């Protein structure tokens, strides 16, 4: 029998998108959307976000005190970790939702 050589084709990765956040008269823009997302949540306050129990990513809280290895998480500071496993557009929507709940004026753009 003849073997078939089948190459798996992968779609090329789309260009990285950047988040630009305007909050309290300041612009927050890091080298990538994840770093901008982390810095914005730092400025909002990890404790404030952690207290929003209904904000969950795939059933887990967005901000936690101990790293959960079931999810891609990044360190916010010495005490807090945040779930960063989501596309840029989801980060944008989540920041808008958080700030709406916490009554914080924010403008989030994706480029």
mmCIF file of N, CA and C in Angstrom:
data_model
loop_
_atom_site.group_PDB
_atom_site.id
_atom_site.type_symbol
_atom_site.label_atom_id
_atom_site.label_comp_id
_atom_site.label_asym_id
_atom_site.label_seq_id
_atom_site.Cartn_x
_atom_site.Cartn_y
_atom_site.Cartn_z
ATOM 1 N N UNK A 1 0.823 -1.191 0.000
ATOM 2 C CA UNK A 1 0.000 0.000 0.000
ATOM 3 C C UNK A 1 0.864 1.250 0.000
ATOM 4 N N UNK A 2 0.420 2.220 -0.711
ATOM 5 C CA UNK A 2 1.140 3.476 -0.803
ATOM 6 C C UNK A 2 0.766 4.399 0.355
ATOM 7 N N UNK A 3 1.799 5.048 0.903
ATOM 8 C CA UNK A 3 1.536 6.020 1.974
ATOM 9 C C UNK A 3 1.230 7.375 1.361
ATOM 10 N N UNK A 4 0.308 8.045 1.957
ATOM 11 C CA UNK A 4 -0.008 9.400 1.512
ATOM 12 C C UNK A 4 0.694 10.397 2.418
ATOM 13 N N UNK A 5 1.391 11.297 1.831
ATOM 14 C CA UNK A 5 2.013 12.369 2.596
ATOM 15 C C UNK A 5 1.090 13.576 2.566
ATOM 16 N N UNK A 6 0.464 13.802 3.669
ATOM 17 C CA UNK A 6 -0.477 14.918 3.756
ATOM 18 C C UNK A 6 0.134 15.979 4.652
ATOM 19 N N UNK A 7 0.292 17.145 4.097
ATOM 20 C CA UNK A 7 0.812 18.256 4.880
ATOM 21 C C UNK A 7 -0.347 18.984 5.529
ATOM 22 N N UNK A 8 -0.175 19.236 6.802
ATOM 23 C CA UNK A 8 -1.192 20.037 7.475
ATOM 24 C C UNK A 8 -0.950 21.488 7.110
ATOM 25 N N UNK A 9 -1.984 22.116 6.641
ATOM 26 C CA UNK A 9 -1.825 23.524 6.311
ATOM 27 C C UNK A 9 -2.318 24.362 7.487
ATOM 28 N N UNK A 10 -1.540 25.339 7.830
ATOM 29 C CA UNK A 10 -1.903 26.247 8.914
ATOM 30 C C UNK A 10 -2.187 27.606 8.320
ATOM 31 N N UNK A 11 -3.215 28.199 8.842
ATOM 32 C CA UNK A 11 -3.498 29.565 8.414
ATOM 33 C C UNK A 11 -2.445 30.469 9.002
ATOM 34 N N UNK A 12 -1.998 31.430 8.253
ATOM 35 C CA UNK A 12 -1.028 32.365 8.823
ATOM 36 C C UNK A 12 -1.673 33.162 9.962
ATOM 37 N N UNK A 13 -0.891 33.432 10.969
ATOM 38 C CA UNK A 13 -1.388 34.187 12.116
ATOM 39 C C UNK A 13 -1.672 35.619 11.680
ATOM 40 N N UNK A 14 -2.795 36.137 12.122
ATOM 41 C CA UNK A 14 -3.129 37.508 11.775
ATOM 42 C C UNK A 14 -2.190 38.457 12.517
ATOM 43 N N UNK A 15 -1.984 39.636 11.969
ATOM 44 C CA UNK A 15 -1.086 40.588 12.629
ATOM 45 C C UNK A 15 -1.593 40.919 14.035
ATOM 46 N N UNK A 16 -0.661 41.120 14.933
ATOM 47 C CA UNK A 16 -1.018 41.436 16.316
ATOM 48 C C UNK A 16 -1.789 42.748 16.371
ATOM 49 N N UNK A 17 -2.769 42.768 17.232
ATOM 50 C CA UNK A 17 -3.559 43.977 17.424
ATOM 51 C C UNK A 17 -3.119 44.639 18.721
ATOM 52 N N UNK A 18 -3.200 45.938 18.745
ATOM 53 C CA UNK A 18 -2.784 46.721 19.900
ATOM 54 C C UNK A 18 -4.017 47.326 20.554
ATOM 55 N N UNK A 19 -4.051 47.287 21.885
ATOM 56 C CA UNK A 19 -5.102 47.972 22.655
ATOM 57 C C UNK A 19 -4.587 49.342 23.045
ATOM 58 N N UNK A 20 -5.420 50.328 22.888
ATOM 59 C CA UNK A 20 -5.103 51.682 23.356
ATOM 60 C C UNK A 20 -6.232 52.090 24.295
ATOM 61 N N UNK A 21 -5.872 52.393 25.538
ATOM 62 C CA UNK A 21 -6.866 52.711 26.565
ATOM 63 C C UNK A 21 -6.665 54.149 27.016
ATOM 64 N N UNK A 22 -7.766 54.878 27.084
ATOM 65 C CA UNK A 22 -7.736 56.236 27.647
ATOM 66 C C UNK A 22 -8.604 56.221 28.894
ATOM 67 N N UNK A 23 -7.957 56.561 30.030
ATOM 68 C CA UNK A 23 -8.644 56.519 31.315
ATOM 69 C C UNK A 23 -8.046 57.606 32.205
ATOM 70 N N UNK A 24 -8.897 58.353 32.850
ATOM 71 C CA UNK A 24 -8.450 59.431 33.750
ATOM 72 C C UNK A 24 -7.496 60.414 33.059
ATOM 73 N N UNK A 25 -7.762 60.702 31.795
ATOM 74 C CA UNK A 25 -6.938 61.665 31.074
ATOM 75 C C UNK A 25 -5.583 61.131 30.640
ATOM 76 N N UNK A 26 -5.319 59.861 30.868
ATOM 77 C CA UNK A 26 -4.049 59.263 30.485
ATOM 78 C C UNK A 26 -4.269 58.189 29.428
ATOM 79 N N UNK A 27 -3.252 57.964 28.616
ATOM 80 C CA UNK A 27 -3.289 56.901 27.617
ATOM 81 C C UNK A 27 -2.420 55.752 28.101
ATOM 82 N N UNK A 28 -2.984 54.564 28.040
ATOM 83 C CA UNK A 28 -2.252 53.355 28.403
ATOM 84 C C UNK A 28 -2.080 52.557 27.122
ATOM 85 N N UNK A 29 -0.828 52.358 26.715
ATOM 86 C CA UNK A 29 -0.543 51.591 25.508
ATOM 87 C C UNK A 29 0.808 50.915 25.686
ATOM 88 N N UNK A 30 0.798 49.604 25.755
ATOM 89 C CA UNK A 30 2.032 48.828 25.884
ATOM 90 C C UNK A 30 2.374 48.216 24.531
ATOM 91 N N UNK A 31 3.399 47.397 24.504
ATOM 92 C CA UNK A 31 3.861 46.807 23.247
ATOM 93 C C UNK A 31 2.896 45.769 22.684
ATOM 94 N N UNK A 32 2.014 45.229 23.532
ATOM 95 C CA UNK A 32 1.016 44.279 23.045
ATOM 96 C C UNK A 32 -0.270 44.421 23.860
ATOM 97 N N UNK A 33 -1.336 43.817 23.380
ATOM 98 C CA UNK A 33 -2.642 43.993 24.022
ATOM 99 C C UNK A 33 -2.690 43.398 25.426
ATOM 100 N N UNK A 34 -1.972 42.305 25.658
ATOM 101 C CA UNK A 34 -1.975 41.681 26.986
ATOM 102 C C UNK A 34 -1.358 42.614 28.023
ATOM 103 N N UNK A 35 -0.233 43.223 27.693
ATOM 104 C CA UNK A 35 0.417 44.139 28.644
ATOM 105 C C UNK A 35 -0.443 45.378 28.904
ATOM 106 N N UNK A 36 -1.121 45.875 27.887
ATOM 107 C CA UNK A 36 -2.036 47.015 28.079
ATOM 108 C C UNK A 36 -3.196 46.610 28.977
ATOM 109 N N UNK A 37 -3.738 45.429 28.754
ATOM 110 C CA UNK A 37 -4.837 44.894 29.566
ATOM 111 C C UNK A 37 -4.406 44.782 31.033
ATOM 112 N N UNK A 38 -3.231 44.212 31.272
ATOM 113 C CA UNK A 38 -2.712 44.043 32.642
ATOM 114 C C UNK A 38 -2.524 45.398 33.313
ATOM 115 N N UNK A 39 -1.903 46.333 32.617
ATOM 116 C CA UNK A 39 -1.654 47.654 33.206
ATOM 117 C C UNK A 39 -2.959 48.388 33.506
ATOM 118 N N UNK A 40 -3.955 48.245 32.656
ATOM 119 C CA UNK A 40 -5.244 48.888 32.891
ATOM 120 C C UNK A 40 -5.911 48.320 34.139
ATOM 121 N N UNK A 41 -5.891 47.002 34.292
ATOM 122 C CA UNK A 41 -6.486 46.380 35.488
ATOM 123 C C UNK A 41 -5.701 46.769 36.739
ATOM 124 N N UNK A 42 -4.376 46.919 36.622
ATOM 125 C CA UNK A 42 -3.576 47.411 37.764
ATOM 126 C C UNK A 42 -4.082 48.788 38.208
ATOM 127 N N UNK A 43 -4.326 49.657 37.238
ATOM 128 C CA UNK A 43 -4.773 51.019 37.567
ATOM 129 C C UNK A 43 -6.196 51.036 38.111
ATOM 130 N N UNK A 44 -7.036 50.151 37.617
ATOM 131 C CA UNK A 44 -8.396 50.042 38.160
ATOM 132 C C UNK A 44 -8.326 49.543 39.595
ATOM 133 N N UNK A 45 -7.434 48.582 39.839
ATOM 134 C CA UNK A 45 -7.257 47.993 41.163
ATOM 135 C C UNK A 45 -7.652 46.527 41.165
ATOM 136 N N UNK A 46 -6.683 45.625 41.347
ATOM 137 C CA UNK A 46 -6.988 44.189 41.340
ATOM 138 C C UNK A 46 -8.053 43.796 42.360
ATOM 139 N N UNK A 47 -8.023 44.436 43.538
ATOM 140 C CA UNK A 47 -9.006 44.104 44.579
ATOM 141 C C UNK A 47 -10.423 44.433 44.113
ATOM 142 N N UNK A 48 -10.571 45.592 43.465
ATOM 143 C CA UNK A 48 -11.891 46.002 42.976
ATOM 144 C C UNK A 48 -12.412 45.019 41.935
ATOM 145 N N UNK A 49 -11.533 44.590 41.038
ATOM 146 C CA UNK A 49 -11.939 43.651 39.986
ATOM 147 C C UNK A 49 -12.227 42.271 40.588
ATOM 148 N N UNK A 50 -11.414 41.842 41.534
ATOM 149 C CA UNK A 50 -11.618 40.529 42.172
ATOM 150 C C UNK A 50 -12.949 40.473 42.914
ATOM 151 N N UNK A 51 -13.408 41.612 43.424
ATOM 152 C CA UNK A 51 -14.683 41.653 44.144
ATOM 153 C C UNK A 51 -15.900 41.521 43.229
ATOM 154 N N UNK A 52 -15.697 41.623 41.933
ATOM 155 C CA UNK A 52 -16.790 41.447 40.983
ATOM 156 C C UNK A 52 -16.917 39.957 40.680
ATOM 157 N N UNK A 53 -17.649 39.266 41.515
ATOM 158 C CA UNK A 53 -17.726 37.797 41.455
ATOM 159 C C UNK A 53 -18.366 37.261 40.184
ATOM 160 N N UNK A 54 -19.156 38.089 39.492
ATOM 161 C CA UNK A 54 -19.833 37.601 38.287
ATOM 162 C C UNK A 54 -18.980 37.751 37.023
ATOM 163 N N UNK A 55 -17.781 38.325 37.148
ATOM 164 C CA UNK A 55 -16.876 38.445 36.005
ATOM 165 C C UNK A 55 -15.980 37.206 35.995
ATOM 166 N N UNK A 56 -16.249 36.312 35.034
ATOM 167 C CA UNK A 56 -15.519 35.044 34.971
ATOM 168 C C UNK A 56 -15.076 34.769 33.537
ATOM 169 N N UNK A 57 -13.976 34.059 33.436
ATOM 170 C CA UNK A 57 -13.463 33.616 32.144
ATOM 171 C C UNK A 57 -13.467 32.097 32.174
ATOM 172 N N UNK A 58 -14.275 31.498 31.321
ATOM 173 C CA UNK A 58 -14.431 30.046 31.267
ATOM 174 C C UNK A 58 -14.667 29.447 32.660
ATOM 175 N N UNK A 59 -15.515 30.103 33.432
ATOM 176 C CA UNK A 59 -15.909 29.607 34.748
ATOM 177 C C UNK A 59 -14.988 29.983 35.887
ATOM 178 N N UNK A 60 -13.861 30.601 35.594
ATOM 179 C CA UNK A 60 -12.906 30.990 36.641
ATOM 180 C C UNK A 60 -12.917 32.504 36.810
ATOM 181 N N UNK A 61 -12.669 32.990 38.033
ATOM 182 C CA UNK A 61 -12.622 34.439 38.240
ATOM 183 C C UNK A 61 -11.535 35.085 37.388
ATOM 184 N N UNK A 62 -11.762 36.315 36.981
ATOM 185 C CA UNK A 62 -10.789 37.040 36.163
ATOM 186 C C UNK A 62 -9.510 37.313 36.941
ATOM 187 N N UNK A 63 -9.655 37.763 38.186
ATOM 188 C CA UNK A 63 -8.504 38.101 39.040
ATOM 189 C C UNK A 63 -8.541 37.217 40.274
ATOM 190 N N UNK A 64 -7.409 36.579 40.582
ATOM 191 C CA UNK A 64 -7.317 35.671 41.729
ATOM 192 C C UNK A 64 -6.021 35.922 42.499
ATOM 193 N N UNK A 65 -6.007 35.443 43.749
ATOM 194 C CA UNK A 65 -4.804 35.612 44.573
ATOM 195 C C UNK A 65 -3.776 34.508 44.363
ATOM 196 N N UNK A 66 -4.224 33.349 43.861
ATOM 197 C CA UNK A 66 -3.295 32.252 43.585
ATOM 198 C C UNK A 66 -3.406 31.862 42.120
ATOM 199 N N UNK A 67 -2.280 31.603 41.520
ATOM 200 C CA UNK A 67 -2.263 31.231 40.108
ATOM 201 C C UNK A 67 -2.992 29.911 39.901
ATOM 202 N N UNK A 68 -3.849 29.886 38.929
ATOM 203 C CA UNK A 68 -4.589 28.679 38.570
ATOM 204 C C UNK A 68 -3.976 28.155 37.275
ATOM 205 N N UNK A 69 -3.397 26.983 37.329
ATOM 206 C CA UNK A 69 -2.673 26.453 36.176
ATOM 207 C C UNK A 69 -3.581 25.894 35.088
ATOM 208 N N UNK A 70 -4.893 25.938 35.295
ATOM 209 C CA UNK A 70 -5.818 25.510 34.251
ATOM 210 C C UNK A 70 -5.986 26.592 33.196
ATOM 211 N N UNK A 71 -5.487 27.774 33.470
ATOM 212 C CA UNK A 71 -5.722 28.918 32.608
ATOM 213 C C UNK A 71 -4.422 29.707 32.455
ATOM 214 N N UNK A 72 -4.237 30.348 31.313
ATOM 215 C CA UNK A 72 -3.078 31.210 31.108
ATOM 216 C C UNK A 72 -3.273 32.464 31.956
ATOM 217 N N UNK A 73 -2.402 32.655 32.931
ATOM 218 C CA UNK A 73 -2.536 33.786 33.837
ATOM 219 C C UNK A 73 -1.226 34.571 33.887
ATOM 220 N N UNK A 74 -1.350 35.862 34.120
ATOM 221 C CA UNK A 74 -0.197 36.736 34.248
ATOM 222 C C UNK A 74 -0.232 37.388 35.621
ATOM 223 N N UNK A 75 0.937 37.725 36.118
ATOM 224 C CA UNK A 75 1.046 38.335 37.440
ATOM 225 C C UNK A 75 0.719 39.828 37.351
ATOM 226 N N UNK A 76 -0.195 40.278 38.216
ATOM 227 C CA UNK A 76 -0.538 41.701 38.281
ATOM 228 C C UNK A 76 0.406 42.430 39.230
ATOM 229 N N UNK A 77 0.609 41.833 40.385
ATOM 230 C CA UNK A 77 1.540 42.358 41.388
ATOM 231 C C UNK A 77 1.914 41.211 42.308
ATOM 232 N N UNK A 78 2.426 41.497 43.481
ATOM 233 C CA UNK A 78 2.869 40.434 44.388
ATOM 234 C C UNK A 78 1.735 39.541 44.877
ATOM 235 N N UNK A 79 0.504 40.030 44.857
ATOM 236 C CA UNK A 79 -0.616 39.286 45.434
ATOM 237 C C UNK A 79 -1.655 38.792 44.441
ATOM 238 N N UNK A 80 -1.639 39.279 43.203
ATOM 239 C CA UNK A 80 -2.748 39.007 42.289
ATOM 240 C C UNK A 80 -2.279 38.486 40.933
ATOM 241 N N UNK A 81 -3.126 37.616 40.359
ATOM 242 C CA UNK A 81 -2.930 37.092 39.009
ATOM 243 C C UNK A 81 -4.195 37.366 38.204
ATOM 244 N N UNK A 82 -4.022 37.508 36.894
ATOM 245 C CA UNK A 82 -5.161 37.790 36.026
ATOM 246 C C UNK A 82 -5.152 36.840 34.823
ATOM 247 N N UNK A 83 -6.333 36.409 34.426
ATOM 248 C CA UNK A 83 -6.477 35.559 33.244
ATOM 249 C C UNK A 83 -6.276 36.426 32.002
ATOM 250 N N UNK A 84 -5.351 36.033 31.158
ATOM 251 C CA UNK A 84 -5.072 36.792 29.939
ATOM 252 C C UNK A 84 -5.305 35.963 28.684
ATOM 253 N N UNK A 85 -5.908 34.797 28.831
ATOM 254 C CA UNK A 85 -6.114 33.896 27.705
ATOM 255 C C UNK A 85 -7.410 34.253 26.973
ATOM 256 N N UNK A 86 -7.311 35.268 26.122
ATOM 257 C CA UNK A 86 -8.469 35.707 25.341
ATOM 258 C C UNK A 86 -7.977 36.598 24.203
ATOM 259 N N UNK A 87 -8.739 36.692 23.136
ATOM 260 C CA UNK A 87 -8.325 37.561 22.032
ATOM 261 C C UNK A 87 -8.429 39.040 22.420
ATOM 262 N N UNK A 88 -7.780 39.857 21.629
ATOM 263 C CA UNK A 88 -7.742 41.298 21.899
ATOM 264 C C UNK A 88 -9.137 41.900 21.991
ATOM 265 N N UNK A 89 -10.032 41.531 21.104
ATOM 266 C CA UNK A 89 -11.388 42.102 21.114
ATOM 267 C C UNK A 89 -12.119 41.738 22.402
ATOM 268 N N UNK A 90 -11.864 40.556 22.939
ATOM 269 C CA UNK A 90 -12.478 40.153 24.214
ATOM 270 C C UNK A 90 -11.904 40.987 25.358
ATOM 271 N N UNK A 91 -10.617 41.298 25.306
ATOM 272 C CA UNK A 91 -10.001 42.165 26.330
ATOM 273 C C UNK A 91 -10.656 43.540 26.300
ATOM 274 N N UNK A 92 -10.876 44.063 25.093
ATOM 275 C CA UNK A 92 -11.533 45.365 24.938
ATOM 276 C C UNK A 92 -12.919 45.354 25.571
ATOM 277 N N UNK A 93 -13.721 44.357 25.203
ATOM 278 C CA UNK A 93 -15.096 44.274 25.722
ATOM 279 C C UNK A 93 -15.105 44.093 27.241
ATOM 280 N N UNK A 94 -14.175 43.305 27.738
ATOM 281 C CA UNK A 94 -14.109 43.060 29.175
ATOM 282 C C UNK A 94 -13.730 44.325 29.942
ATOM 283 N N UNK A 95 -12.764 45.079 29.442
ATOM 284 C CA UNK A 95 -12.400 46.347 30.090
ATOM 285 C C UNK A 95 -13.581 47.313 30.092
ATOM 286 N N UNK A 96 -14.298 47.381 28.983
ATOM 287 C CA UNK A 96 -15.471 48.256 28.917
ATOM 288 C C UNK A 96 -16.536 47.812 29.920
ATOM 289 N N UNK A 97 -16.749 46.515 30.039
ATOM 290 C CA UNK A 97 -17.743 45.993 30.976
ATOM 291 C C UNK A 97 -17.337 46.274 32.423
ATOM 292 N N UNK A 98 -16.059 46.014 32.743
ATOM 293 C CA UNK A 98 -15.562 46.282 34.111
ATOM 294 C C UNK A 98 -15.764 47.746 34.486
ATOM 295 N N UNK A 99 -15.371 48.620 33.588
ATOM 296 C CA UNK A 99 -15.462 50.045 33.883
ATOM 297 C C UNK A 99 -16.904 50.527 33.937
ATOM 298 N N UNK A 100 -17.774 49.916 33.165
ATOM 299 C CA UNK A 100 -19.194 50.254 33.234
ATOM 300 C C UNK A 100 -19.747 49.877 34.614
ATOM 301 N N UNK A 101 -19.427 48.682 35.086
ATOM 302 C CA UNK A 101 -19.898 48.225 36.397
ATOM 303 C C UNK A 101 -19.334 49.103 37.515
ATOM 304 N N UNK A 102 -18.050 49.481 37.395
ATOM 305 C CA UNK A 102 -17.386 50.264 38.443
ATOM 306 C C UNK A 102 -17.548 51.771 38.261
ATOM 307 N N UNK A 103 -18.328 52.173 37.245
ATOM 308 C CA UNK A 103 -18.576 53.605 36.971
ATOM 309 C C UNK A 103 -17.273 54.381 36.733
ATOM 310 N N UNK A 104 -16.424 53.825 35.907
ATOM 311 C CA UNK A 104 -15.163 54.457 35.519
ATOM 312 C C UNK A 104 -15.274 54.806 34.039
ATOM 313 N N UNK A 105 -14.915 56.047 33.706
ATOM 314 C CA UNK A 105 -14.927 56.444 32.303
ATOM 315 C C UNK A 105 -13.697 55.883 31.621
ATOM 316 N N UNK A 106 -13.930 55.226 30.491
ATOM 317 C CA UNK A 106 -12.822 54.616 29.754
ATOM 318 C C UNK A 106 -13.156 54.621 28.278
ATOM 319 N N UNK A 107 -12.111 54.708 27.475
ATOM 320 C CA UNK A 107 -12.240 54.575 26.027
ATOM 321 C C UNK A 107 -11.211 53.545 25.600
ATOM 322 N N UNK A 108 -11.649 52.492 24.936
ATOM 323 C CA UNK A 108 -10.756 51.419 24.526
ATOM 324 C C UNK A 108 -10.836 51.250 23.018
ATOM 325 N N UNK A 109 -9.689 51.317 22.363
ATOM 326 C CA UNK A 109 -9.623 51.146 20.913
ATOM 327 C C UNK A 109 -8.673 50.013 20.566
ATOM 328 N N UNK A 110 -8.966 49.352 19.469
ATOM 329 C CA UNK A 110 -8.105 48.281 18.959
ATOM 330 C C UNK A 110 -7.554 48.738 17.619
ATOM 331 N N UNK A 111 -6.250 48.615 17.451
ATOM 332 C CA UNK A 111 -5.610 48.968 16.167
ATOM 333 C C UNK A 111 -4.829 47.793 15.650
#
